[in-house]
Amino acid sequence: MNLTNRIANVISNAVENEWTTEQVELLLEKPKQTELGDIAFPCFTLAKKLRKAPQQIALELSTKLEDQLIASVQVAGGYVNIFLNQAFITNQVLHSIMTDLQKYGSKNSMHEKIVIDFSSPNIAKPFSMGHLRSTVIGNSLANIAEKNGYEAIRINHLGDWGTQFGKLIVAYKLWGNKEKILAAPIEELLKIYVHFHNLAEKDDSLNDQARAAFKSLEEGDEEALTLWNWFKEASLKEFQIIYELLGVHFDSYAGEAFYNDKMTRVVDDLKKKGLLIESNGAFVVELEDMPPSLITKKDGATLYATRDLAAAIYRHQTFHACKTFYVVGNEQTLHFKQLFSVLEKMGFEWSKNLVHVPFGMMLKDGKKMSTRKGKVILLADVITDAIKTAQHNIEEKNPTLENKEEVAKQVGVGAVIFNDLKNDRMNDIEFSLEQMLNFEGETGPYVQYTNARICSLLQKGSFEAEAFTFSSIGVEAWPIIQLLEDFPRVVEKAFDNADPSQIAKFSLLLARQFNKYYARTKILADDGTTSSKLAFAFSVSVVLKESLRLLGVPAPVKM
């Protein structure tokens, strides 16, 4: 129960449960001026219910609000302005953080699983900036889910099947060079893939060849399978380098191909339930308020929908998860609406627990990046540039820093991840290397540096958490205490809204507020308050580090 909720509960009891705690909490306001209190309760809506003037209700209510959390109460018109007991709450918050450390803000295990399907790059194509969003949003959501008491099952549903492999097989046979591909697999495969598309725009027979090649792959043609396996293994090696840099791991790499032998059962089940309808030689499931879901093409080949149906059923039978997140761009919204609707028609009650977590696109010059047109920015190149920028900054500002290379990697990678996650999930992001590598202002390195500054302060003050005793840290710390107290609610809200940006924005606000406090307050002062102030700074560091961890951003102790 957070502070606002606890105050709402006190008010609810004072009005003799005329309103529930939840109803009261929705009405609570934060006054614009600190002299008007910490929390304000407007009595205007309650006036209709009690048939009394708002000011009279406020006066009567002010005499009943007695609690350890409340220092004093004032009435202004129809408002009850509540001044919180800062010393009592500060003591509670700091003790909670220092007792639990990384567990602060965590919920007890609910022994329930949540499946998170994210990243899902296409085999034999480069890991571009376009793949970054799903990867970092999904990874952060898995961390946040675990913080909220779930066991997160991380699944990388690789794009390792489909007509594009027919195109790639044809392209390799026509223009491929084995030695060049062995030396730089993704780069060379991208070249011949783009070349195929350029020519296929003028020569449609190439597309016919690609469809035939994919059909051969589906039927188990040995040569086609050998090439496909080679493309897949080469891609995974390069992908793994990116995942290790980003600190991302998966419990399963079962991609589309994994479900090849599971789709016949799905199609048969749809037939048995009378849901499969022939349409111009293809088979579809008719849906209300949306286009039909295409299950098999005229030539009998399967589609994304068929594989996603098989995947959803397999995952339910395997993991028995209470919820599944599909972290996939918002351009796939219709696909997931169709998928969930088909599963519901099939009689699967658990389909209501499947959630599409959409997000905006990474744009270049206002347009979507396109692999087939060769208009991609490689994520590996961006990360390399970010690390080089961090190295340059370290050489300029702190050339004697220990482990410079490791810190530069943590700062550079952190800048790339944070730059994505600080944005509202649904917003498109215009790619800007300059903005991404700007380490000043609203950035990951700013939060990292704030934490590193606190770590240095704690070292200078020889702080030991076990020896903590609380006295006074000054009224300047109060806005920060309120933020620290609110952290568990932020974590819960980030999960409920599937939105890591709420934690990123929180960490920026906390870092900014602490730096203001640090600029105005002498922490290592010889006045008997040093121990308490260091404990306060330590608590801020705990929450900053945990915020960064939930986002998948490293927290170096020195910068």
Tab-separated table of N, CA and C in Angstrom, residues 57-201:
chain	number	residue	atom	x	y	z
A	57	ILE	N	-18.184	20.197	5.069
A	57	ILE	CA	-17.652	18.821	5.073
A	57	ILE	C	-16.156	18.849	5.347
A	58	ALA	N	-15.463	19.801	4.714
A	58	ALA	CA	-14.009	19.911	4.897
A	58	ALA	C	-13.671	20.203	6.359
A	59	LEU	N	-14.436	21.107	6.988
A	59	LEU	CA	-14.191	21.433	8.397
A	59	LEU	C	-14.433	20.228	9.302
A	60	GLU	N	-15.535	19.528	9.070
A	60	GLU	CA	-15.854	18.338	9.883
A	60	GLU	C	-14.817	17.233	9.676
A	61	LEU	N	-14.423	17.062	8.436
A	61	LEU	CA	-13.462	16.001	8.109
A	61	LEU	C	-12.090	16.294	8.718
A	62	SER	N	-11.703	17.567	8.736
A	62	SER	CA	-10.369	17.941	9.241
A	62	SER	C	-10.169	17.559	10.700
A	63	THR	N	-11.259	17.490	11.463
A	63	THR	CA	-11.142	17.149	12.890
A	63	THR	C	-11.021	15.636	13.108
A	64	LYS	N	-11.290	14.846	12.065
A	64	LYS	CA	-11.281	13.378	12.202
A	64	LYS	C	-10.031	12.718	11.630
A	65	LEU	N	-9.209	13.515	10.962
A	65	LEU	CA	-8.038	12.918	10.296
A	65	LEU	C	-6.855	12.846	11.264
A	66	GLU	N	-6.801	11.745	11.986
A	66	GLU	CA	-5.700	11.531	12.927
A	66	GLU	C	-4.979	10.243	12.551
A	67	ASP	N	-3.692	10.391	12.269
A	67	ASP	CA	-2.897	9.220	11.887
A	67	ASP	C	-1.421	9.593	12.002
A	68	GLN	N	-0.563	8.589	12.210
A	68	GLN	CA	0.882	8.840	12.293
A	68	GLN	C	1.422	9.478	11.020
A	69	LEU	N	0.767	9.234	9.895
A	69	LEU	CA	1.238	9.772	8.622
A	69	LEU	C	0.996	11.270	8.495
A	70	ILE	N	0.057	11.798	9.289
A	70	ILE	CA	-0.386	13.187	9.125
A	70	ILE	C	0.175	14.078	10.236
A	71	ALA	N	0.859	15.162	9.822
A	71	ALA	CA	1.398	16.118	10.798
A	71	ALA	C	0.362	17.171	11.144
A	72	SER	N	-0.334	17.704	10.135
A	72	SER	CA	-1.360	18.725	10.375
A	72	SER	C	-2.311	18.782	9.185
A	73	VAL	N	-3.456	19.464	9.429
A	73	VAL	CA	-4.489	19.579	8.394
A	73	VAL	C	-4.973	21.022	8.358
A	74	GLN	N	-5.203	21.544	7.163
A	74	GLN	CA	-5.769	22.892	7.007
A	74	GLN	C	-6.969	22.820	6.065
A	75	VAL	N	-7.911	23.711	6.280
A	75	VAL	CA	-9.078	23.790	5.397
A	75	VAL	C	-8.989	25.073	4.581
A	76	ALA	N	-9.164	24.924	3.274
A	76	ALA	CA	-9.176	26.095	2.384
A	76	ALA	C	-10.360	25.939	1.441
A	77	GLY	N	-11.433	26.691	1.740
A	77	GLY	CA	-12.645	26.546	0.946
A	77	GLY	C	-13.202	25.139	1.110
A	78	GLY	N	-13.420	24.466	-0.001
A	78	GLY	CA	-13.935	23.096	0.056
A	78	GLY	C	-12.847	22.055	0.022
A	79	TYR	N	-11.597	22.433	0.306
A	79	TYR	CA	-10.462	21.503	0.278
A	79	TYR	C	-9.960	21.208	1.686
A	80	VAL	N	-9.571	19.961	1.909
A	80	VAL	CA	-8.810	19.593	3.102
A	80	VAL	C	-7.372	19.414	2.653
A	81	ASN	N	-6.488	20.293	3.118
A	81	ASN	CA	-5.073	20.216	2.757
A	81	ASN	C	-4.309	19.475	3.848
A	82	ILE	N	-3.644	18.415	3.457
A	82	ILE	CA	-2.975	17.527	4.414
A	82	ILE	C	-1.462	17.717	4.334
A	83	PHE	N	-0.864	17.999	5.482
A	83	PHE	CA	0.597	18.087	5.592
A	83	PHE	C	1.083	16.792	6.230
A	84	LEU	N	1.944	16.086	5.531
A	84	LEU	CA	2.386	14.768	5.990
A	84	LEU	C	3.478	14.885	7.049
A	85	ASN	N	3.581	13.840	7.859
A	85	ASN	CA	4.598	13.759	8.908
A	85	ASN	C	5.915	13.340	8.251
A	86	GLN	N	6.696	14.335	7.848
A	86	GLN	CA	7.889	14.073	7.058
A	86	GLN	C	8.913	13.200	7.774
A	87	ALA	N	9.155	13.474	9.051
A	87	ALA	CA	10.165	12.699	9.792
A	87	ALA	C	9.753	11.232	9.900
A	88	PHE	N	8.486	10.996	10.231
A	88	PHE	CA	7.989	9.625	10.385
A	88	PHE	C	8.059	8.855	9.060
A	89	ILE	N	7.601	9.508	7.970
A	89	ILE	CA	7.583	8.852	6.659
A	89	ILE	C	9.001	8.636	6.137
A	90	THR	N	9.874	9.631	6.336
A	90	THR	CA	11.271	9.485	5.914
A	90	THR	C	11.906	8.279	6.594
A	91	ASN	N	11.687	8.168	7.880
A	91	ASN	CA	12.236	7.047	8.657
A	91	ASN	C	11.723	5.713	8.103
A	92	GLN	N	10.427	5.654	7.828
A	92	GLN	CA	9.825	4.425	7.306
A	92	GLN	C	10.405	4.047	5.945
A	93	VAL	N	10.485	5.038	5.047
A	93	VAL	CA	10.954	4.774	3.682
A	93	VAL	C	12.408	4.315	3.675
A	94	LEU	N	13.278	5.042	4.396
A	94	LEU	CA	14.694	4.685	4.406
A	94	LEU	C	14.919	3.301	5.027
A	95	HIS	N	14.178	3.013	6.093
A	95	HIS	CA	14.319	1.694	6.704
A	95	HIS	C	13.832	0.588	5.762
A	96	SER	N	12.749	0.850	5.040
A	96	SER	CA	12.233	-0.141	4.082
A	96	SER	C	13.257	-0.442	3.004
A	97	ILE	N	13.874	0.613	2.471
A	97	ILE	CA	14.857	0.420	1.395
A	97	ILE	C	16.093	-0.291	1.926
A	98	MET	N	16.585	0.153	3.086
A	98	MET	CA	17.848	-0.389	3.589
A	98	MET	C	17.693	-1.785	4.183
A	99	THR	N	16.475	-2.129	4.519
A	99	THR	CA	16.229	-3.490	5.017
A	99	THR	C	16.155	-4.476	3.864
A	100	ASP	N	15.495	-4.050	2.757
A	100	ASP	CA	15.255	-4.963	1.632
A	100	ASP	C	16.232	-4.789	0.476
A	101	LEU	N	16.872	-3.605	0.404
A	101	LEU	CA	17.779	-3.276	-0.695
A	101	LEU	C	17.123	-3.576	-2.047
A	102	GLN	N	17.696	-4.542	-2.842
A	102	GLN	CA	17.155	-4.796	-4.184
A	102	GLN	C	15.721	-5.309	-4.158
A	103	LYS	N	15.254	-5.784	-3.005
A	103	LYS	CA	13.878	-6.286	-2.923
A	103	LYS	C	12.862	-5.162	-2.760
A	104	TYR	N	13.348	-3.950	-2.516
A	104	TYR	CA	12.425	-2.832	-2.331
A	104	TYR	C	11.609	-2.634	-3.610
A	105	GLY	N	10.294	-2.597	-3.457
A	105	GLY	CA	9.415	-2.457	-4.607
A	105	GLY	C	9.020	-3.775	-5.237
A	106	SER	N	9.582	-4.899	-4.708
A	106	SER	CA	9.255	-6.217	-5.261
A	106	SER	C	8.002	-6.773	-4.602
A	107	LYS	N	7.248	-7.549	-5.379
A	107	LYS	CA	6.113	-8.279	-4.820
A	107	LYS	C	6.533	-9.721	-4.576
A	108	ASN	N	5.892	-10.362	-3.609
A	108	ASN	CA	6.182	-11.756	-3.345
A	108	ASN	C	5.809	-12.609	-4.555
A	109	SER	N	6.522	-13.714	-4.728
A	109	SER	CA	6.257	-14.600	-5.855
A	109	SER	C	4.812	-15.095	-5.821
A	110	MET	N	4.156	-14.995	-6.978
A	110	MET	CA	2.782	-15.477	-7.092
A	110	MET	C	2.747	-16.893	-7.690
A	111	HIS	N	3.956	-17.420	-7.973
A	111	HIS	CA	4.074	-18.767	-8.562
A	111	HIS	C	3.245	-18.868	-9.843
A	112	GLU	N	3.238	-17.768	-10.605
A	112	GLU	CA	2.549	-17.753	-11.890
A	112	GLU	C	3.544	-17.344	-12.972
A	113	LYS	N	3.395	-17.938	-14.143
A	113	LYS	CA	4.299	-17.662	-15.247
A	113	LYS	C	3.670	-16.656	-16.217
A	114	ILE	N	4.546	-15.864	-16.818
A	114	ILE	CA	4.113	-14.977	-17.896
A	114	ILE	C	5.085	-15.179	-19.053
A	115	VAL	N	4.547	-15.471	-20.222
A	115	VAL	CA	5.372	-15.655	-21.423
A	115	VAL	C	5.527	-14.308	-22.113
A	116	ILE	N	6.769	-13.968	-22.475
A	116	ILE	CA	7.019	-12.709	-23.186
A	116	ILE	C	7.733	-13.035	-24.495
A	117	ASP	N	7.037	-12.788	-25.587
A	117	ASP	CA	7.530	-13.050	-26.941
A	117	ASP	C	8.083	-11.735	-27.476
A	118	PHE	N	9.415	-11.667	-27.648
A	118	PHE	CA	9.998	-10.388	-28.074
A	118	PHE	C	11.258	-10.585	-28.917
A	119	SER	N	11.711	-9.522	-29.503
A	119	SER	CA	12.875	-9.428	-30.388
A	119	SER	C	12.564	-10.018	-31.750
A	120	SER	N	12.569	-11.341	-31.880
A	120	SER	CA	12.114	-12.067	-33.079
A	120	SER	C	12.657	-11.515	-34.395
A	121	PRO	N	13.984	-11.409	-34.539
A	121	PRO	CA	14.525	-10.946	-35.823
A	121	PRO	C	14.372	-12.023	-36.895
A	122	ASN	N	14.446	-11.605	-38.143
A	122	ASN	CA	14.405	-12.547	-39.256
A	122	ASN	C	15.796	-13.092	-39.533
A	123	ILE	N	15.872	-14.409	-39.649
A	123	ILE	CA	17.133	-15.064	-39.970
A	123	ILE	C	17.638	-14.569	-41.328
A	124	ALA	N	18.956	-14.502	-41.450
A	124	ALA	CA	19.631	-14.120	-42.696
A	124	ALA	C	19.408	-12.654	-43.065
A	125	LYS	N	18.925	-11.875	-42.100
A	125	LYS	CA	18.818	-10.432	-42.306
A	125	LYS	C	19.556	-9.756	-41.157
A	126	PRO	N	20.075	-8.566	-41.372
A	126	PRO	CA	20.861	-7.911	-40.320
A	126	PRO	C	19.994	-7.484	-39.141
A	127	PHE	N	20.623	-7.450	-37.974
A	127	PHE	CA	19.955	-6.964	-36.767
A	127	PHE	C	20.039	-5.444	-36.829
A	128	SER	N	18.956	-4.831	-37.281
A	128	SER	CA	18.973	-3.390	-37.523
A	128	SER	C	18.398	-2.621	-36.336
A	129	MET	N	18.444	-1.301	-36.443
A	129	MET	CA	17.839	-0.454	-35.421
A	129	MET	C	16.342	-0.713	-35.318
A	130	GLY	N	15.745	-1.210	-36.406
A	130	GLY	CA	14.320	-1.532	-36.380
A	130	GLY	C	13.980	-2.652	-35.407
A	131	HIS	N	14.972	-3.501	-35.074
A	131	HIS	CA	14.739	-4.607	-34.140
A	131	HIS	C	14.987	-4.204	-32.680
A	132	LEU	N	15.593	-3.035	-32.494
A	132	LEU	CA	15.964	-2.629	-31.136
A	132	LEU	C	14.756	-2.503	-30.221
A	133	ARG	N	13.673	-1.909	-30.722
A	133	ARG	CA	12.537	-1.583	-29.869
A	133	ARG	C	11.936	-2.832	-29.223
A	134	SER	N	11.596	-3.827	-30.036
A	134	SER	CA	11.009	-5.042	-29.486
A	134	SER	C	11.954	-5.690	-28.481
A	135	THR	N	13.255	-5.675	-28.795
A	135	THR	CA	14.248	-6.347	-27.947
A	135	THR	C	14.349	-5.698	-26.577
A	136	VAL	N	14.505	-4.371	-26.530
A	136	VAL	CA	14.710	-3.716	-25.227
A	136	VAL	C	13.406	-3.545	-24.453
A	137	ILE	N	12.290	-3.321	-25.173
A	137	ILE	CA	10.996	-3.227	-24.476
A	137	ILE	C	10.653	-4.584	-23.866
A	138	GLY	N	10.809	-5.654	-24.661
A	138	GLY	CA	10.496	-7.000	-24.163
A	138	GLY	C	11.376	-7.413	-23.005
A	139	ASN	N	12.667	-7.122	-23.105
A	139	ASN	CA	13.589	-7.482	-22.023
A	139	ASN	C	13.240	-6.739	-20.742
A	140	SER	N	12.930	-5.451	-20.861
A	140	SER	CA	12.554	-4.668	-19.691
A	140	SER	C	11.246	-5.179	-19.087
A	141	LEU	N	10.271	-5.504	-19.936
A	141	LEU	CA	8.994	-6.025	-19.426
A	141	LEU	C	9.192	-7.339	-18.679
A	142	ALA	N	10.123	-8.170	-19.153
A	142	ALA	CA	10.414	-9.424	-18.443
A	142	ALA	C	10.980	-9.123	-17.055
A	143	ASN	N	11.896	-8.149	-16.973
A	143	ASN	CA	12.456	-7.747	-15.672
A	143	ASN	C	11.374	-7.188	-14.754
A	144	ILE	N	10.507	-6.355	-15.332
A	144	ILE	CA	9.434	-5.723	-14.551
A	144	ILE	C	8.432	-6.774	-14.081
A	145	ALA	N	8.130	-7.749	-14.939
A	145	ALA	CA	7.206	-8.834	-14.563
A	145	ALA	C	7.760	-9.612	-13.378
A	146	GLU	N	9.056	-9.902	-13.409
A	146	GLU	CA	9.693	-10.620	-12.296
A	146	GLU	C	9.654	-9.791	-11.015
A	147	LYS	N	9.835	-8.503	-11.143
A	147	LYS	CA	9.762	-7.604	-9.987
A	147	LYS	C	8.355	-7.626	-9.377
A	148	ASN	N	7.353	-7.869	-10.235
A	148	ASN	CA	5.967	-7.925	-9.783
A	148	ASN	C	5.539	-9.331	-9.347
A	149	GLY	N	6.499	-10.235	-9.206
A	149	GLY	CA	6.210	-11.547	-8.634
A	149	GLY	C	5.945	-12.674	-9.608
A	150	TYR	N	6.110	-12.417	-10.917
A	150	TYR	CA	5.892	-13.460	-11.919
A	150	TYR	C	7.199	-14.162	-12.270
A	151	GLU	N	7.086	-15.375	-12.798
A	151	GLU	CA	8.224	-16.033	-13.428
A	151	GLU	C	8.119	-15.730	-14.921
A	152	ALA	N	9.114	-15.023	-15.465
A	152	ALA	CA	9.063	-14.613	-16.875
A	152	ALA	C	9.726	-15.655	-17.757
A	153	ILE	N	9.001	-16.107	-18.780
A	153	ILE	CA	9.546	-17.014	-19.790
A	153	ILE	C	9.830	-16.172	-21.031
A	154	ARG	N	11.122	-16.002	-21.344
A	154	ARG	CA	11.529	-15.138	-22.458
A	154	ARG	C	11.657	-15.972	-23.739
A	155	ILE	N	10.872	-15.623	-24.748
A	155	ILE	CA	10.868	-16.389	-25.996
A	155	ILE	C	11.259	-15.501	-27.175
A	156	ASN	N	12.246	-15.963	-27.944
A	156	ASN	CA	12.654	-15.287	-29.173
A	156	ASN	C	12.057	-16.069	-30.342
A	157	HIS	N	10.908	-15.617	-30.812
A	157	HIS	CA	10.178	-16.297	-31.894
A	157	HIS	C	10.823	-15.909	-33.223
A	158	LEU	N	11.941	-16.566	-33.534
A	158	LEU	CA	12.743	-16.205	-34.702
A	158	LEU	C	11.952	-16.292	-35.999
A	159	GLY	N	12.176	-15.329	-36.865
A	159	GLY	CA	11.586	-15.380	-38.208
A	159	GLY	C	12.443	-16.269	-39.088
A	160	ASP	N	12.307	-17.593	-38.898
A	160	ASP	CA	13.180	-18.531	-39.610
A	160	ASP	C	12.418	-19.390	-40.617
A	161	TRP	N	11.268	-18.887	-41.084
A	161	TRP	CA	10.465	-19.622	-42.062
A	161	TRP	C	9.688	-18.627	-42.900
A	162	GLY	N	9.230	-19.047	-44.059
A	162	GLY	CA	8.410	-18.166	-44.886
A	162	GLY	C	8.979	-17.961	-46.276
A	163	THR	N	8.221	-17.261	-47.107
A	163	THR	CA	8.572	-17.071	-48.515
A	163	THR	C	9.924	-16.387	-48.689
A	164	GLN	N	10.337	-15.569	-47.705
A	164	GLN	CA	11.619	-14.869	-47.861
A	164	GLN	C	12.786	-15.840	-48.000
A	165	PHE	N	12.615	-17.058	-47.438
A	165	PHE	CA	13.700	-18.041	-47.562
A	165	PHE	C	13.727	-18.650	-48.960
A	166	GLY	N	12.568	-18.707	-49.591
A	166	GLY	CA	12.548	-19.091	-51.002
A	166	GLY	C	13.301	-18.069	-51.834
A	167	LYS	N	13.084	-16.789	-51.518
A	167	LYS	CA	13.775	-15.705	-52.229
A	167	LYS	C	15.284	-15.799	-52.012
A	168	LEU	N	15.667	-16.080	-50.780
A	168	LEU	CA	17.087	-16.133	-50.450
A	168	LEU	C	17.770	-17.330	-51.106
A	169	ILE	N	17.070	-18.447	-51.151
A	169	ILE	CA	17.631	-19.649	-51.786
A	169	ILE	C	17.849	-19.395	-53.279
A	170	VAL	N	16.847	-18.787	-53.932
A	170	VAL	CA	16.973	-18.453	-55.357
A	170	VAL	C	18.122	-17.468	-55.561
A	171	ALA	N	18.175	-16.437	-54.706
A	171	ALA	CA	19.229	-15.421	-54.817
A	171	ALA	C	20.611	-16.047	-54.645
A	172	TYR	N	20.747	-16.962	-53.698
A	172	TYR	CA	22.048	-17.606	-53.459
A	172	TYR	C	22.470	-18.445	-54.666
A	173	LYS	N	21.507	-19.188	-55.217
A	173	LYS	CA	21.833	-20.041	-56.367
A	173	LYS	C	22.238	-19.202	-57.589
A	174	LEU	N	21.626	-18.032	-57.726
A	174	LEU	CA	21.915	-17.190	-58.885
A	174	LEU	C	23.185	-16.349	-58.707
A	175	TRP	N	23.372	-15.761	-57.515
A	175	TRP	CA	24.464	-14.789	-57.339
A	175	TRP	C	25.341	-15.026	-56.107
A	176	GLY	N	25.071	-16.052	-55.331
A	176	GLY	CA	25.793	-16.252	-54.073
A	176	GLY	C	27.240	-16.657	-54.259
A	177	ASN	N	28.084	-16.192	-53.341
A	177	ASN	CA	29.498	-16.575	-53.313
A	177	ASN	C	29.773	-17.157	-51.930
A	178	LYS	N	30.030	-18.464	-51.887
A	178	LYS	CA	30.159	-19.166	-50.607
A	178	LYS	C	31.251	-18.575	-49.721
A	179	GLU	N	32.407	-18.267	-50.324
A	179	GLU	CA	33.536	-17.751	-49.533
A	179	GLU	C	33.198	-16.398	-48.905
A	180	LYS	N	32.560	-15.543	-49.716
A	180	LYS	CA	32.178	-14.221	-49.187
A	180	LYS	C	31.158	-14.350	-48.058
A	181	ILE	N	30.216	-15.273	-48.215
A	181	ILE	CA	29.178	-15.456	-47.188
A	181	ILE	C	29.775	-16.024	-45.916
A	182	LEU	N	30.745	-16.936	-46.060
A	182	LEU	CA	31.412	-17.487	-44.868
A	182	LEU	C	32.169	-16.384	-44.118
A	183	ALA	N	32.741	-15.443	-44.864
A	183	ALA	CA	33.525	-14.365	-44.243
A	183	ALA	C	32.623	-13.330	-43.562
A	184	ALA	N	31.486	-12.994	-44.197
A	184	ALA	CA	30.570	-11.986	-43.631
A	184	ALA	C	29.141	-12.398	-43.968
A	185	PRO	N	28.595	-13.384	-43.244
A	185	PRO	CA	27.317	-13.978	-43.633
A	185	PRO	C	26.158	-13.000	-43.783
A	186	ILE	N	25.870	-12.223	-42.749
A	186	ILE	CA	24.694	-11.345	-42.791
A	186	ILE	C	24.848	-10.275	-43.870
A	187	GLU	N	26.039	-9.692	-43.949
A	187	GLU	CA	26.288	-8.628	-44.923
A	187	GLU	C	26.075	-9.119	-46.357
A	188	GLU	N	26.627	-10.312	-46.662
A	188	GLU	CA	26.520	-10.844	-48.023
A	188	GLU	C	25.109	-11.331	-48.340
A	189	LEU	N	24.458	-11.966	-47.353
A	189	LEU	CA	23.090	-12.432	-47.579
A	189	LEU	C	22.149	-11.249	-47.814
A	190	LEU	N	22.389	-10.147	-47.087
A	190	LEU	CA	21.572	-8.942	-47.294
A	190	LEU	C	21.758	-8.407	-48.723
A	191	LYS	N	23.001	-8.409	-49.205
A	191	LYS	CA	23.275	-7.900	-50.549
A	191	LYS	C	22.479	-8.661	-51.606
A	192	ILE	N	22.540	-10.019	-51.540
A	192	ILE	CA	21.851	-10.792	-52.582
A	192	ILE	C	20.329	-10.724	-52.404
A	193	TYR	N	19.867	-10.538	-51.135
A	193	TYR	CA	18.422	-10.404	-50.883
A	193	TYR	C	17.901	-9.101	-51.489
A	194	VAL	N	18.628	-8.011	-51.272
A	194	VAL	CA	18.235	-6.706	-51.830
A	194	VAL	C	18.300	-6.752	-53.362
A	195	HIS	N	19.333	-7.417	-53.892
A	195	HIS	CA	19.482	-7.543	-55.344
A	195	HIS	C	18.295	-8.299	-55.936
A	196	PHE	N	17.870	-9.349	-55.251
A	196	PHE	CA	16.709	-10.120	-55.696
A	196	PHE	C	15.484	-9.213	-55.804
A	197	HIS	N	15.231	-8.418	-54.775
A	197	HIS	CA	14.043	-7.561	-54.761
A	197	HIS	C	14.095	-6.491	-55.844
A	198	ASN	N	15.268	-5.941	-56.073
A	198	ASN	CA	15.398	-4.933	-57.123
A	198	ASN	C	15.040	-5.507	-58.491
A	199	LEU	N	15.506	-6.735	-58.760
A	199	LEU	CA	15.234	-7.362	-60.054
A	199	LEU	C	13.801	-7.881	-60.136
A	200	ALA	N	13.272	-8.375	-59.003
A	200	ALA	CA	11.926	-8.959	-58.992
A	200	ALA	C	10.847	-7.911	-59.252
A	201	GLU	N	11.167	-6.636	-59.001
A	201	GLU	CA	10.209	-5.570	-59.293
A	201	GLU	C	9.943	-5.463	-60.798
